[in-house]
Amino acid sequence: MDHPGAGGTHRIGPYTLLGRQSTVGGSDVFAARTDDGLLVTVTVVGPGLAAEPGFRDRFRADVEAARTLSGPFLVPVLAADADAPAPWLATGFTAGLPLRRVVDRHGPLPEPALRVLADGLARALAALHAAGRVHGGLGPDSVMLTMDGPRVTALGLTGPTGGPAPSPTDDMFDLGSTVLYAASGGEPDTGALPGSLRDVIGGCLYPDPPDRPTAEQLVEYLRRQNLPAPAACWLSPAVTADMAAATAAVGSASAGAGGRGTVLRPPPVNAAGAGVSRRKLLIGLAGGAAVLGGTAAALAFTGDPSPTPGGRAGGPGPTTRPAPPPGVRSPAASASPSPTDGPEALVLTGPDAVKAWSGAGKHAPTCLEASDKVVMVVTDTATSFLDAATGKSRFPQLNTVNEYGTSSSEYPTAYADGVFYLLCDTPGRSGLLAAFDAASGKAKWATRMAEVESGGGKSTAMYRSTYVAVAGNTVYVCGTMTLLDGKFSTESPTTGYIRAFDARTGKGLWRVKGTDINNVLVPPTGSRLLATSSVPARKPGRVQMIDAGRRGARGWKVSVPYGGFYFTTGWPLTCYAAGLFLFAGGDGDTLFAVDAATGSEKWHQRFESRSGDQVRIGAPFAGLDGATVYVPVGSDLAALATADGTPRWVARLDGASETGGSNMFNASLRVSGKSAQCSADTVFATDSAKTLWAIDAATGRARWRYSDPGQPDVGFLWTVGGDHVFIASHLTMTAIAAHAR
């Protein structure tokens, strides 16, 4: 990534640039930090706009006016330089995502979110117009979505030059266009607007400017409707997970730029009357993914094969360290934590992958699942089955679809014992769990899962399916439920659920729900599941066994101090191998291995930076034979023996991520789906530079790497089947053998 500044340095004015966030009207928007460690957002004016006659004078006046403005939906202006070779503007850091990126990646916003968007934009424009100012360039690129609502950015940077000055009515037209974009996914179809917004947003788009409502009138219109606010976070879990990953990248870039061994976090900004902000949670979660100490931290290990007192894996507190009992010394603990001991990290480098086959389809896949012979490709129009060896169609298409597909927090497909499973819809039915025979491509059964729970003649809860998994003869669907009681609080824990179905018939077997179920691990064998839970504000988390053999009865439980990362719903942040459950505990820097049946601790392994800084491990995962567990720690991937936690090798990423910070394994960001998977002898893992690595499971050396310059912003979809990995990038499907050269 190119950073403007003298001599192409990574600074502009008094700020160190960390990574590009977006482009607005030809100007680049960067995350940056001050020399004192404060995160800010810096917009660098594009050369074309800077060269426009009169721009610098207008920019200077707009900046001076913007300094006097304040409001919960306006980003505060901190500093600017209109006379610099590349004029720039510094504003308070916005921990969020541009509206365009959210819609492009996750589709149109639902009605409650559209109402929050319209209200926030109207309030921001009302503050501007009351001060005699206009924005002049409101749009999907100048609106950031945050946990506390929308934020309007790019003040004074996008208005036209050489034409009539923009007016407040122009701003209102832009507001209507922006909300319509969010409602329709980019298509100018007013029919996509919900009924509660159709009249007023349609009025913003009237061709005659005097007929458009003012910003104050729009705010009042929405207030008088008196419709209920969103019962939970106004953005979907998939969007908030995307925000967490983006914020984590900024956190790692900031740590790398600072070189002081600290993760810089933006200060929380609460919307008026919003109470405790959930942004605190997201930033804490995202910051925990960053490896401290400048660039990639070199790891040292301090293992302990013995259980903690009481035989429970509560984990050490923030100042204590695991210590073996007197006279006990194991291979994992034999190495001292000095910076010179432990496995030498292997910097990953390898040739570009050789494709086994590649082909293009008519619709972009939303989900992938594969066996060694068949690839199931799901789009928003149909489900297809491809021959894994050739990429050619193997069976007729089915009319099952999954519009939203795989995301950082959702994984709606599974494969086991010759059967594909899919959370899907058909033209006439929604909320289905379907099973397809991998030998014929035909549907074995389809079960409709209730999406709304009723009681006393009215809806009491709504269900959201997060992912599907299979163990033996049982299929599990896990997710979250929203209680429709109007009592949501950001301090309230999430209510999760587990549903069990007969894998042969699709018949429902049992279900459990509760605030102690946040994300659920379903091992490929056995009848014991692992559920984790937590609540915000760094309260202790909990890891507990769910006994599927007893219809979901709760089993043993372990408290995990500082387990705030388990607050994330969706794909499990734990793993299973060789009869052990493995999870992060302590201060987030320790991997615990406990007996799946009893919860008694077998061993734990603490990770340190060789520079002495704190680290946070990501989501562990295991090899197919269960003999090795892999732990992502920022830019490092450590392989440990499952039996006792002995380190086997450490593979390290080099270079920068897509945003300019240190490159990290996506699995280290905690908020992850299948960003790391294994075949019989190969570890596949993606990184924040949008590269897929094939790593020899025995040595930790890279066999090859794959990167598609034309891949979507969100990155490519991929899955492993047999000894091949299958990748979907836009309309293109590609297969690569694990040992491809």
Phi, psi and omega in degrees: 000136179271132176250131177287160179140172183300126178065021180070025181286178181265023180234151169216129188057223181270015189245144171265122181278134184256322182179146180286131178264319183193178174233128182233115176056036181085000177253143182265136180251125184240147161281140184212172176218154175277170177294340178272359176096007180278130176282136178222171172246129181242125175256122181257119185294135178293151184299326180296315180291320181297332181276353181295136178302131176082355184297314186297321178295316180294320179299316181298317180293319180295322180294316180298320179292320183294331179298334183271353185266149175210157180167153184295343183247010176249138178277122184293140177274130182256317183196165178197162174218102181282345185258358179294155177308319172243099182305146182218160180224128178251131178231170176302145182295136179248107179277088182193197181228145175299143180304318181301317181295320180297314182292319179298321184274324190241359177088183183301152176281147176286169186304312181301320179291324177297323179292319176298318179298310182298317181295315180296316179295319179296319179294322177296315179293325178300319178294319178297310185293326178295333178270006179079018181245161173231161178274306175086356181201034179295135181184180182302336181271340182255013175241121176259136175263126179237173180296338183258009180124181180284155175230134180266126182240186173060038178296128177074010184250343189239001179294151183289148172244150180081009180221185179299143178295139180294154182238168176303326179291330174295319177301320182292324175298317179295323177298313179300318179296323181292315179295321178297320177301315181292331181279330188252352183078019177113341180278134182283064183242105181294344176294343178282347180288137176292160184303326183291344182242350190300316183291312187285321178288323173301323177295326177297337184262008177302139180294331181270112186307319181297341181278351182280145177290158172278169179297319179297321179295323178294317177300315181293322179301314180292324180295318183291336177295332175055037177278151183295145175287162177308137183285350179217199177306139187289343178254154183290157177304325179296320180291316180295326176295320177299319178298317180299318180295318180295319180292325177298320179297320177294320179299318180290322178296321180294318178297319180294321181288325184286322181063020183249005178074030178228146173267124180271130180239138177293148178292146179291142176235115183262135172292148182304129177075009185273352181074210181288128184281137175286351177297326178304318178297312183298317183292321177297318178296312184292318180298328180294345180277344186280139172273130186271168175098037177090245179274208182300130182279134174283135186268142166237154185241140171228091187268168179203113182281351185268154178286159173287165181308136180087357177071021182240147185269057178292330175089153180289154175284186186292340182248354180261158180232148179300135179224135179289153175295162183307134175083356182259130179214124184242166176306323181290333184260355187289332179278131178286161181278026180288155184296350184258353183262170179094171181298140176284128182292140178256117178288125184289126173207141183191169181286163174294144182293150173260124184285138173282320173196162179207143180200162183248144176247186182267340183225143181288129178297145173253337179216149174226143170210147186214149165253190177284350183240335187226142174246122175270122182243117182253134176235186177275008178236334184190173173242128182240162178230123182250150174289123184296334183277332187237339184083001180276155180299136184251324180227163176298151178294153174245157185270019176275138183226159168222104189290322187267329168070199181285138176219186181294342181238000182230142176216093191272016181230158175204160176219137175197136171052047174079015181226134172266143177237143186212132168275120192206178173231160169235170180305331183251353184218145179235165178066044183262147162250118185238150177237135182235135178287121182290342180276336183235343183077007182267150178289130176274317177194163176215128181243129177273125180263133179300128179266343180230134177260131183250153177198132180063029177084006178217161181289134181244340181202151175241137182258142174233122181276129183261312178201165181239145179213160185230138172217115180062235182261020182233136174253134181244135172245126182241153180179202182232160177230143179251121178282129183267056181249001178070016184248023184295140174221145178293346176274351183280140175288159178284143174262118180249172180213161172228129174243136180247135180231149175290122184293339182274329186237342185083002181290136178293137182254308180196166175212149173225155178212162178161164178285353177269008178241109181245301167229150193235131175261126177248105178296156180292342179223164176087176184243016180249126176255163178236124178246140176239156180202160177191171173232165183296186175064033174057030175284157183300144174269180179218138172243127182217151178274137173249120185270101180292333178293342178245036175056043174084018179295144177289140176248218180299157179218151181227131175278137181241103178302141178056039181270035183301335180293342178282358177292336180295131176270162174114219185302137186299146176255028182225174175212169181232139177201130172051046177080007181241142166264139181234138183201162178278143178208202184061230176263027181086002183251005187236132175264125179254140174241121182234154177294127184297331184277325189244339184082001179286139184285135177262318177195165170216154183227122180263139180253136178230155167276141179297339177275358178091359181281159179288144175236164176229123180279155179266206183279115180288158176211159188241155172291165184297328181274356177077000184282339184229139173244139183249133185237113177278132179226086181065246180271359182249148172234116184255136176256125181239147173289128182297328185296320185217003178082010180296127177293134179255315176199162175229123175256141186233137173277149178238163175085195187251157174281180180298330182267002175102348177276190179296138177291136182226154172290134180299328179294342179281350181278002179068315180276094187210150168265229178273070177273000172211131181217165182231146163256195185299323184224017184223139173256125177252133181209142176260160180232177183280003170262013177064039178244141173257127181251140170252115188244131177298120184295336182277328188242338185083007179268146182285134173276317179197171175224153181225131176215135180248109182301336182264011183293158180297163179303324182284352184092173183272156170276148177203157177206164181247135174222118184063232179254025178235154170246139183242131190234134175245122179229109188057241182266358188262132173252137182224142175241139179225133177283147182303326182256023181299142180236000000 
